[in-house]
Short mmCIF file of C-alpha atoms in Angstrom, two decimals:
data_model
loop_
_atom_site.label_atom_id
_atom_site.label_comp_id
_atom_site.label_asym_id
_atom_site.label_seq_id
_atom_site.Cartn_x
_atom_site.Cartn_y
_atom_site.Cartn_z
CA UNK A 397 0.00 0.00 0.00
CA UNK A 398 3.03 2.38 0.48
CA UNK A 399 4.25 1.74 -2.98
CA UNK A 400 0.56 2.82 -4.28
CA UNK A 401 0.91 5.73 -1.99
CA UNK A 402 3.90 6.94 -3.22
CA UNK A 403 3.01 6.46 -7.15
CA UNK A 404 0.02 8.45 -6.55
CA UNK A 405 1.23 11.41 -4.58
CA UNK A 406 4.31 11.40 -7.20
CA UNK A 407 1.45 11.58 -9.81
CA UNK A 408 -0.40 14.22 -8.55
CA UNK A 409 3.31 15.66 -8.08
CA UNK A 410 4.03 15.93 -11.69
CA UNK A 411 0.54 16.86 -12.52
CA UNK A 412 0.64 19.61 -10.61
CA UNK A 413 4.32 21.22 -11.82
CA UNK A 414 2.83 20.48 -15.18
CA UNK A 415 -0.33 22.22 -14.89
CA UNK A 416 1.71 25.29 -13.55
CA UNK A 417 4.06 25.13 -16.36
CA UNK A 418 0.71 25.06 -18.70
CA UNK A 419 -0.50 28.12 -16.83
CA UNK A 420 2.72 30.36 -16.86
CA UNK A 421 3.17 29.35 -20.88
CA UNK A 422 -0.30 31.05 -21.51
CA UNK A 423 -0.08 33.83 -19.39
CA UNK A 424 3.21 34.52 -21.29
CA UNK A 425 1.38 33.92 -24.84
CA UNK A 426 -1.54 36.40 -23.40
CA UNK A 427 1.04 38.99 -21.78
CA UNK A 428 3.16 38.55 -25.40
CA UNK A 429 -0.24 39.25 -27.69
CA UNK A 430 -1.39 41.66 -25.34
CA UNK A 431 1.99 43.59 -26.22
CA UNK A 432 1.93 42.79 -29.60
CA UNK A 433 -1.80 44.38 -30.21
CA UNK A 434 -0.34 47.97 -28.56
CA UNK A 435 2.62 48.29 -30.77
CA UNK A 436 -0.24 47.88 -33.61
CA UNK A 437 -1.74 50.87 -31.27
CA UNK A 438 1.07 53.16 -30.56
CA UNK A 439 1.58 54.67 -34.21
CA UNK A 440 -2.51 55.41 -33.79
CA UNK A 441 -1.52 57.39 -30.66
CA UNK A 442 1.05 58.65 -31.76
CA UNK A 443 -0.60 60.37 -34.88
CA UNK A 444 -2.90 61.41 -32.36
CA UNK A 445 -0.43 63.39 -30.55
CA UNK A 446 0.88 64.63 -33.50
CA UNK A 447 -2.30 66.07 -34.81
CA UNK A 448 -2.77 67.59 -31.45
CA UNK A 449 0.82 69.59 -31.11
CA UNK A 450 0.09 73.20 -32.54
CA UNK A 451 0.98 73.88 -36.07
CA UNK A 452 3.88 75.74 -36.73
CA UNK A 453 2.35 79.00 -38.46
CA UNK A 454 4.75 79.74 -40.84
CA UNK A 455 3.83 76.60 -42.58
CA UNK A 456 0.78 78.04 -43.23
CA UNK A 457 0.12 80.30 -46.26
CA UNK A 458 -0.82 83.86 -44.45
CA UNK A 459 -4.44 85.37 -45.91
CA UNK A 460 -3.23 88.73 -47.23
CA UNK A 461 -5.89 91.93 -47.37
CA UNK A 462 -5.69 95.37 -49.18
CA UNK A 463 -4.83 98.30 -47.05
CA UNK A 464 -6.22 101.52 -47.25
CA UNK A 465 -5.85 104.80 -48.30
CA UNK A 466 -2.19 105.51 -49.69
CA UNK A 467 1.58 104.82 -48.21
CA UNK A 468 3.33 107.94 -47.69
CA UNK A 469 6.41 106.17 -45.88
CA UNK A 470 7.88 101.97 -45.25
CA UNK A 471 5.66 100.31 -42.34
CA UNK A 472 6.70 97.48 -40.95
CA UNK A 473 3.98 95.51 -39.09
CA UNK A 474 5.51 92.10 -37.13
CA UNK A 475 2.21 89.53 -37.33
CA UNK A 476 4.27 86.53 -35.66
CA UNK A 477 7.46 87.55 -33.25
CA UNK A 478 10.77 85.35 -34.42
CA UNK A 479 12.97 83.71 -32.05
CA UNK A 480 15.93 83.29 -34.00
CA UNK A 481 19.17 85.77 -34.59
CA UNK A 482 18.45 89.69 -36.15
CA UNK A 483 18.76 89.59 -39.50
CA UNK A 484 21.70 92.13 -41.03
CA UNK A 485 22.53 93.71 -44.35
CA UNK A 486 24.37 91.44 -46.91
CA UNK A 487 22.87 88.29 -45.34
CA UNK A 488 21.59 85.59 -48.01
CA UNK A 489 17.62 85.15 -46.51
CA UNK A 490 15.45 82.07 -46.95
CA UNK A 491 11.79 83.40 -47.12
CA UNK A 492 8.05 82.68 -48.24
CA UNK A 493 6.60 86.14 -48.97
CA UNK A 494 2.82 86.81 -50.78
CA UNK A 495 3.01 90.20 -52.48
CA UNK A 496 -0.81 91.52 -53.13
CA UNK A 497 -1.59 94.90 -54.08
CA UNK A 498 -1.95 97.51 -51.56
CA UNK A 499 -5.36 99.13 -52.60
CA UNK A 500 -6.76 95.91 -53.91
CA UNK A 501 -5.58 92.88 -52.09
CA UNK A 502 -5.31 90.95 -55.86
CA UNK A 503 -2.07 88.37 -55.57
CA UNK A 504 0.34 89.47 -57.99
CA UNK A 505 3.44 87.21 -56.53
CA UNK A 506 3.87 84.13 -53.99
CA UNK A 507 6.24 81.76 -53.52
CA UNK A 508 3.34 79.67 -51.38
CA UNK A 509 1.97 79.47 -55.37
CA UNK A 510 5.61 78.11 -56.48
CA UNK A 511 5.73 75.84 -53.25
CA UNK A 512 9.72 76.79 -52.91
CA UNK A 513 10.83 79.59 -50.66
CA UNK A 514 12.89 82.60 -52.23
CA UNK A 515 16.50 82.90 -51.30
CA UNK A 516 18.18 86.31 -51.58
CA UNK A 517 20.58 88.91 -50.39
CA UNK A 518 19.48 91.41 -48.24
CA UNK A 519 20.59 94.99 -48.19
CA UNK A 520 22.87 95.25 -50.78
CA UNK A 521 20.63 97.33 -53.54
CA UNK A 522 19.65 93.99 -55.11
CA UNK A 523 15.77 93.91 -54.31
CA UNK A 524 13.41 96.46 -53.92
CA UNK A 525 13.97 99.22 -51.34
CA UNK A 526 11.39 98.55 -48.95
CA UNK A 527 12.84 94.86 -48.49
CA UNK A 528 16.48 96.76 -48.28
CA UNK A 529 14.72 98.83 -45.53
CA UNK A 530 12.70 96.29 -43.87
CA UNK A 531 13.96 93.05 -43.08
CA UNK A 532 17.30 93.64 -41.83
CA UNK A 533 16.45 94.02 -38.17
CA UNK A 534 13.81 91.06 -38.32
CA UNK A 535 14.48 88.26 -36.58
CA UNK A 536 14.02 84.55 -38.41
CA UNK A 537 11.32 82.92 -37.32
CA UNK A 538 9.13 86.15 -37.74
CA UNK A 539 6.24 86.76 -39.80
CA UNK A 540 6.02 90.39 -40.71
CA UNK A 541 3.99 92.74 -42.99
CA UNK A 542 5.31 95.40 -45.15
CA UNK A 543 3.49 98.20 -46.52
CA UNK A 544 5.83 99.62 -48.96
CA UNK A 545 4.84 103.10 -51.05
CA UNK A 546 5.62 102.69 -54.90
CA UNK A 547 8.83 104.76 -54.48
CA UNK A 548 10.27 102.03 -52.61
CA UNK A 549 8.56 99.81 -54.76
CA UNK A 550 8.42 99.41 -58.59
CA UNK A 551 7.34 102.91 -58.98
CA UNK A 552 4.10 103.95 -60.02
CA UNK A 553 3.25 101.24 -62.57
CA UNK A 554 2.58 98.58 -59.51
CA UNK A 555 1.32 101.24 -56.87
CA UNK A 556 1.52 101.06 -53.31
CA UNK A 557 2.23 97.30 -52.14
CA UNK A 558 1.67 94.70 -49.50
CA UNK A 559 4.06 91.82 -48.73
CA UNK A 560 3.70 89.39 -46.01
CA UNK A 561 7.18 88.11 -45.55
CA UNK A 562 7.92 84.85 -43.12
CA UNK A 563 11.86 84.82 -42.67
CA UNK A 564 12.77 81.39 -42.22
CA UNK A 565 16.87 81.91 -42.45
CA UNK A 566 19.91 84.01 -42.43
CA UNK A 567 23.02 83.42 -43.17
#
């Protein structure tokens, strides 16, 4: 009777580490396809996040208006502060710009209509005077708006004009 004793409890022995080993192999297949279904998850959550960080704005075409009246002098109007170093005469300048015309608001230039920002030198006679005038002293980074009268312009042919200029490098 010992001898059946023995088989029996050694039995149930083995049963039971077996059993356990059954148990811990599933919760590791359930733990690993738990896992497995959030990576599937995290680009979701990630896009999420994404769409939710605020949009750069100069990424974003600006809506230009018409002024009004007539430009007796250069005004220089800042519409999104820059963070970036002061832009200085003879710089080369990376920048979207929408020209429209002052008493009409009617686009007559864009690079946002090109999709490729303008590069340049700054304050070295080689653009129009107003831009001469106005963007050294800018900071990249900032959107600004520049009323420029037609002497600083293209003359009288093109009028009185409004650029909105985002400077997105000096160097």
């Amino acid at each position: 009777m010992s001898d059946t004793f023995d088989t029996t409890s050694r039995g149930r022995a083995i049963a039971g580490v077996l059993t356990a080993v059954l148990v811990f192999a599933v919760l590791a297949a359930v733990v690993f396809w738990v896992r497995s279904g959030d990576s599937d998850a995290t680009p979701t959550a990630a896009a999420a996040t994404r769409s939710a960080a605020p949009v750069d704005p100069l990424t974003v075409e600006p809506e230009v208006t018409a002024g009004t009246g007539t430009l007796e002098k250069l005004t220089i109007k800042e519409l999104i502060p820059g963070t970036g170093p002061v832009v200085t005469a003879g710089q080369t300048i990376t920048v979207n710009y929408k020209l429209v015309s002052y008493t009409t608001g009617d686009v007559i230039d864009s690079s946002w209509a090109t999709k490729a920002p303008f590069s340049t030198r700054i304050g070295t006679g080689e653009l129009i005077k107003g831009w001469d005038q106005g963007i050294p002293g800018q900071k990249v980074g900032s959107r600004i708006q520049l009323d420029v009268p037609q002497d600083l312009a293209y003359g009288p042919q093109r009028g009185d004009l409004r650029f909105v200029v985002d400077i997105l490098d000096a160097k």
